[in-house]
């Protein structure tokens, strides 16, 4: 409680007091150029010379052992961390200063544990939007894309049904689809899935991955996964080790060319 009260007493940043900025127009690619990162001045390098190109519309999976830099890479991509050295570029322009907020407006994050408020399905999809400002057409479109619309619309209360505390009335797969629908309602162009299906059983994970795979190809989708089945259908899988890209390619390519990838495949599947 003491920590929470101290946190609430902290002043808002100057950016938080500014009106929302327009989302950054993302057209070509995201690039990491010689990116190095460490959390403290004398700490170890978590990323050490990361070079990577992610084309718009790509489905990219990130794999690697614990501490390989997967989560840090995506935290940098989302503007939550700033490179210690090197550059993060979007369409050739560095993501720094005022461009960070605009870039973040284009990104939606789907975590392993989706926070659901004890309110209606519509309000959970349009999370953070006042009830009287919710665009129900957009809610329904997002639900259809996330393959949760049939479940919702077959209920007597439809989008007005309450989810229960922490989504207790929903299954794990349904909660994850709500998370996907929430990201789509935001009209983000980059979706980041951080171990988003790791808590699901294999059959439910497969159905959620089918929903992800069926999304518009204009969306750029980035996935961190423990189970390789999660990233098997990605256009490219990036294998990280020691904060660097050690190999990248399709699932079959890495299975053939990378001994460490084969080791990961044997250990988790």
Short mmCIF file of C-alpha atoms in Angstrom, two decimals:
data_model
loop_
_atom_site.label_atom_id
_atom_site.label_comp_id
_atom_site.label_asym_id
_atom_site.label_seq_id
_atom_site.Cartn_x
_atom_site.Cartn_y
_atom_site.Cartn_z
CA UNK A 1 0.00 0.00 0.00
CA UNK A 2 2.87 2.34 0.85
CA UNK A 3 4.47 1.68 -2.56
CA UNK A 4 1.17 2.37 -4.33
CA UNK A 5 0.67 5.66 -2.49
CA UNK A 6 4.23 6.71 -3.35
CA UNK A 7 3.57 5.83 -6.98
CA UNK A 8 0.33 7.87 -7.04
CA UNK A 9 2.20 10.88 -5.66
CA UNK A 10 4.62 10.91 -8.58
CA UNK A 11 4.03 13.79 -11.00
CA UNK A 12 2.82 13.03 -14.51
CA UNK A 13 5.37 13.36 -17.28
CA UNK A 14 5.09 16.35 -19.60
CA UNK A 15 4.02 14.05 -22.46
CA UNK A 16 1.09 12.71 -20.43
CA UNK A 17 -0.39 16.21 -20.22
CA UNK A 18 -0.27 16.73 -23.99
CA UNK A 19 -3.23 15.97 -26.29
CA UNK A 20 -3.05 12.66 -28.21
CA UNK A 21 -0.83 12.74 -31.26
CA UNK A 22 -1.70 11.30 -34.65
CA UNK A 23 -0.48 7.72 -35.23
CA UNK A 24 2.73 7.42 -37.23
CA UNK A 25 2.13 6.33 -40.81
CA UNK A 26 3.92 2.99 -41.23
CA UNK A 27 4.52 2.03 -44.86
CA UNK A 28 7.74 0.04 -45.44
CA UNK A 29 9.76 -1.54 -42.66
CA UNK A 30 11.13 -1.48 -39.11
CA UNK A 31 14.91 -1.64 -38.76
CA UNK A 32 17.26 -2.28 -35.88
CA UNK A 33 20.68 -0.94 -36.86
CA UNK A 34 23.56 -1.88 -34.57
CA UNK A 35 21.33 -1.71 -31.51
CA UNK A 36 22.97 -2.28 -28.15
CA UNK A 37 21.14 -2.04 -24.86
CA UNK A 38 21.85 -2.47 -21.17
CA UNK A 39 19.72 -1.53 -18.19
CA UNK A 40 22.51 0.13 -16.17
CA UNK A 41 25.72 1.89 -17.11
CA UNK A 42 27.87 -0.90 -15.73
CA UNK A 43 25.48 -3.78 -16.44
CA UNK A 44 25.88 -6.49 -19.07
CA UNK A 45 24.76 -5.90 -22.64
CA UNK A 46 21.30 -7.46 -23.06
CA UNK A 47 21.39 -6.66 -26.77
CA UNK A 48 24.77 -6.45 -28.42
CA UNK A 49 24.81 -5.33 -32.03
CA UNK A 50 21.27 -6.28 -33.08
CA UNK A 51 20.61 -5.88 -36.80
CA UNK A 52 17.15 -6.80 -38.07
CA UNK A 53 14.67 -5.75 -40.77
CA UNK A 54 10.92 -6.37 -40.33
CA UNK A 55 8.88 -5.59 -43.47
CA UNK A 56 5.38 -4.18 -43.11
CA UNK A 57 2.80 -6.96 -43.13
CA UNK A 58 5.24 -9.66 -42.03
CA UNK A 59 4.52 -12.34 -39.44
CA UNK A 60 7.71 -12.62 -37.39
CA UNK A 61 8.35 -15.03 -34.51
CA UNK A 62 11.10 -14.56 -31.93
CA UNK A 63 12.65 -17.58 -30.22
CA UNK A 64 15.66 -18.15 -28.02
CA UNK A 65 16.71 -19.25 -24.58
CA UNK A 66 15.89 -17.29 -21.43
CA UNK A 67 17.97 -14.10 -21.41
CA UNK A 68 18.56 -14.11 -25.16
CA UNK A 69 16.97 -10.67 -25.55
CA UNK A 70 13.53 -11.48 -26.99
CA UNK A 71 11.41 -9.35 -24.65
CA UNK A 72 13.95 -6.52 -24.59
CA UNK A 73 13.92 -6.42 -28.40
CA UNK A 74 10.16 -5.95 -28.50
CA UNK A 75 10.22 -3.45 -25.61
CA UNK A 76 12.64 -1.39 -27.69
CA UNK A 77 10.44 -1.77 -30.75
CA UNK A 78 7.43 -0.53 -28.76
CA UNK A 79 9.32 2.53 -27.52
CA UNK A 80 9.21 1.37 -23.90
CA UNK A 81 13.01 1.35 -23.86
CA UNK A 82 15.50 3.50 -25.76
CA UNK A 83 18.62 1.95 -27.38
CA UNK A 84 21.82 2.60 -25.46
CA UNK A 85 23.60 2.58 -28.82
CA UNK A 86 22.40 2.21 -32.40
CA UNK A 87 19.06 3.12 -33.92
CA UNK A 88 15.49 1.91 -34.27
CA UNK A 89 14.17 3.16 -37.61
CA UNK A 90 10.66 3.10 -39.06
CA UNK A 91 10.53 3.81 -42.79
CA UNK A 92 14.08 5.12 -42.48
CA UNK A 93 13.33 7.62 -39.69
CA UNK A 94 14.65 7.19 -36.13
CA UNK A 95 12.10 6.57 -33.38
CA UNK A 96 13.12 9.16 -30.82
CA UNK A 97 11.78 12.29 -29.18
CA UNK A 98 8.23 13.20 -30.15
CA UNK A 99 8.08 10.39 -32.73
CA UNK A 100 7.96 7.81 -29.92
CA UNK A 101 4.39 8.73 -28.90
CA UNK A 102 3.22 8.75 -32.53
CA UNK A 103 4.83 5.34 -33.12
CA UNK A 104 3.23 3.90 -29.98
CA UNK A 105 -0.18 4.93 -31.30
CA UNK A 106 0.31 2.41 -34.13
CA UNK A 107 1.14 -0.52 -31.78
CA UNK A 108 -1.06 -2.82 -29.71
CA UNK A 109 0.33 -5.29 -27.19
CA UNK A 110 -1.39 -8.60 -26.42
CA UNK A 111 0.17 -10.09 -23.25
CA UNK A 112 -0.09 -13.57 -21.78
CA UNK A 113 -2.61 -12.42 -19.16
CA UNK A 114 -5.33 -10.18 -20.56
CA UNK A 115 -6.77 -7.71 -18.07
CA UNK A 116 -10.55 -7.80 -18.22
CA UNK A 117 -12.73 -5.40 -16.24
CA UNK A 118 -15.96 -6.63 -14.67
CA UNK A 119 -18.05 -4.89 -17.26
CA UNK A 120 -19.53 -5.63 -20.68
CA UNK A 121 -17.85 -7.41 -23.57
CA UNK A 122 -18.15 -4.24 -25.67
CA UNK A 123 -16.43 -2.13 -23.01
CA UNK A 124 -13.63 -4.68 -22.68
CA UNK A 125 -13.03 -4.66 -26.44
CA UNK A 126 -13.10 -0.84 -26.58
CA UNK A 127 -11.05 -0.74 -23.39
CA UNK A 128 -10.49 2.76 -22.00
CA UNK A 129 -13.17 4.37 -24.18
CA UNK A 130 -16.13 5.93 -22.29
CA UNK A 131 -19.28 3.86 -22.73
CA UNK A 132 -21.14 6.58 -24.64
CA UNK A 133 -18.20 7.04 -27.03
CA UNK A 134 -17.83 3.38 -28.07
CA UNK A 135 -18.14 2.75 -31.81
CA UNK A 136 -20.22 -0.44 -31.88
CA UNK A 137 -19.61 -1.01 -35.59
CA UNK A 138 -15.88 -1.03 -34.90
CA UNK A 139 -16.39 -3.32 -31.88
CA UNK A 140 -18.30 -5.83 -34.01
CA UNK A 141 -15.74 -5.67 -36.82
CA UNK A 142 -12.88 -6.27 -34.35
CA UNK A 143 -14.77 -9.18 -32.80
CA UNK A 144 -15.32 -10.77 -36.22
CA UNK A 145 -11.63 -10.44 -37.11
CA UNK A 146 -10.64 -11.99 -33.77
CA UNK A 147 -13.12 -14.85 -34.34
CA UNK A 148 -15.03 -14.12 -31.13
CA UNK A 149 -18.15 -12.56 -32.73
CA UNK A 150 -20.13 -15.82 -33.02
CA UNK A 151 -19.63 -16.57 -29.33
CA UNK A 152 -20.72 -13.06 -28.33
CA UNK A 153 -23.65 -12.67 -30.72
CA UNK A 154 -25.14 -16.06 -29.80
CA UNK A 155 -25.53 -14.90 -26.20
CA UNK A 156 -28.86 -13.37 -25.24
CA UNK A 157 -27.19 -10.16 -24.03
CA UNK A 158 -24.72 -10.09 -26.93
CA UNK A 159 -22.10 -7.33 -26.50
CA UNK A 160 -23.86 -6.10 -23.33
CA UNK A 161 -23.07 -9.34 -21.46
CA UNK A 162 -20.80 -8.93 -18.43
CA UNK A 163 -17.55 -10.91 -18.39
CA UNK A 164 -17.35 -11.34 -14.61
CA UNK A 165 -14.46 -10.42 -12.36
CA UNK A 166 -11.17 -10.91 -14.30
CA UNK A 167 -13.17 -12.56 -17.08
CA UNK A 168 -14.22 -15.51 -14.94
CA UNK A 169 -17.13 -16.26 -17.27
CA UNK A 170 -14.81 -16.71 -20.25
CA UNK A 171 -12.44 -19.51 -21.21
CA UNK A 172 -8.71 -18.88 -21.71
CA UNK A 173 -9.09 -18.88 -25.48
CA UNK A 174 -12.01 -16.45 -25.33
CA UNK A 175 -10.02 -14.08 -23.12
CA UNK A 176 -7.14 -14.11 -25.60
CA UNK A 177 -9.51 -13.40 -28.48
CA UNK A 178 -10.92 -10.46 -26.52
CA UNK A 179 -7.32 -9.24 -26.22
CA UNK A 180 -6.89 -9.55 -29.99
CA UNK A 181 -10.20 -7.75 -30.61
CA UNK A 182 -9.09 -4.98 -28.24
CA UNK A 183 -5.90 -4.53 -30.26
CA UNK A 184 -7.89 -4.41 -33.50
CA UNK A 185 -10.39 -1.90 -32.09
CA UNK A 186 -7.42 0.38 -31.46
CA UNK A 187 -6.78 0.14 -35.23
CA UNK A 188 -3.11 -0.56 -34.60
CA UNK A 189 -0.99 -1.59 -37.56
CA UNK A 190 1.60 -3.48 -35.47
CA UNK A 191 0.45 -6.23 -33.08
CA UNK A 192 2.88 -7.60 -30.50
CA UNK A 193 2.05 -10.97 -28.89
CA UNK A 194 4.29 -11.63 -25.87
CA UNK A 195 3.83 -15.29 -24.89
CA UNK A 196 0.14 -14.61 -25.53
CA UNK A 197 -0.82 -18.28 -25.95
CA UNK A 198 1.65 -19.98 -23.61
CA UNK A 199 -0.95 -20.56 -20.87
CA UNK A 200 -3.41 -22.25 -23.25
CA UNK A 201 -3.74 -25.94 -23.99
CA UNK A 202 -2.63 -27.09 -27.44
CA UNK A 203 -6.10 -27.20 -29.02
CA UNK A 204 -7.07 -23.75 -27.73
CA UNK A 205 -3.71 -22.32 -28.76
CA UNK A 206 -4.25 -23.68 -32.25
CA UNK A 207 -7.64 -22.01 -32.56
CA UNK A 208 -6.27 -18.68 -31.30
CA UNK A 209 -3.35 -18.95 -33.76
CA UNK A 210 -5.88 -19.60 -36.54
CA UNK A 211 -7.54 -16.31 -35.58
CA UNK A 212 -4.18 -14.52 -35.67
CA UNK A 213 -3.24 -16.05 -39.02
CA UNK A 214 -6.56 -14.95 -40.51
CA UNK A 215 -5.94 -11.26 -39.74
CA UNK A 216 -5.45 -8.72 -42.51
CA UNK A 217 -2.04 -8.98 -44.16
CA UNK A 218 -1.63 -5.20 -43.79
CA UNK A 219 -1.03 -5.87 -40.09
CA UNK A 220 2.52 -6.53 -38.97
CA UNK A 221 2.48 -9.28 -36.33
CA UNK A 222 5.34 -10.03 -33.95
CA UNK A 223 5.26 -13.03 -31.62
CA UNK A 224 7.46 -14.15 -28.75
CA UNK A 225 6.85 -17.83 -28.10
CA UNK A 226 8.05 -20.62 -25.89
CA UNK A 227 6.34 -23.34 -27.88
CA UNK A 228 7.59 -23.50 -31.45
CA UNK A 229 4.16 -24.53 -32.69
CA UNK A 230 3.15 -20.92 -31.98
CA UNK A 231 5.58 -19.50 -34.55
CA UNK A 232 5.66 -22.41 -37.00
CA UNK A 233 3.54 -20.60 -39.60
CA UNK A 234 5.36 -17.26 -39.34
CA UNK A 235 6.91 -15.83 -42.50
CA UNK A 236 10.21 -15.51 -40.62
CA UNK A 237 11.46 -16.84 -37.31
CA UNK A 238 14.28 -14.87 -35.66
CA UNK A 239 16.52 -16.85 -33.34
CA UNK A 240 18.27 -14.71 -30.73
CA UNK A 241 21.19 -15.62 -28.53
CA UNK A 242 23.37 -13.30 -26.47
CA UNK A 243 21.45 -10.28 -27.71
CA UNK A 244 22.17 -10.96 -31.38
CA UNK A 245 20.41 -12.57 -34.32
CA UNK A 246 22.14 -15.92 -34.80
CA UNK A 247 19.79 -17.21 -37.51
CA UNK A 248 16.55 -16.32 -39.24
CA UNK A 249 14.29 -17.96 -41.78
CA UNK A 250 11.26 -20.20 -42.03
CA UNK A 251 10.60 -22.98 -39.53
CA UNK A 252 11.80 -25.68 -41.93
CA UNK A 253 14.91 -23.68 -42.87
CA UNK A 254 15.94 -23.22 -39.22
CA UNK A 255 15.19 -26.84 -38.41
CA UNK A 256 17.61 -27.83 -41.15
CA UNK A 257 20.31 -25.19 -40.66
CA UNK A 258 20.41 -24.33 -36.96
CA UNK A 259 21.57 -26.90 -34.37
CA UNK A 260 20.45 -24.62 -31.52
CA UNK A 261 16.98 -24.30 -33.09
CA UNK A 262 16.74 -28.09 -33.35
CA UNK A 263 17.73 -28.25 -29.68
CA UNK A 264 14.93 -25.81 -28.77
CA UNK A 265 12.50 -27.85 -30.84
CA UNK A 266 13.44 -31.05 -29.00
CA UNK A 267 13.27 -29.45 -25.57
CA UNK A 268 9.86 -27.76 -25.84
CA UNK A 269 7.87 -30.01 -28.18
#
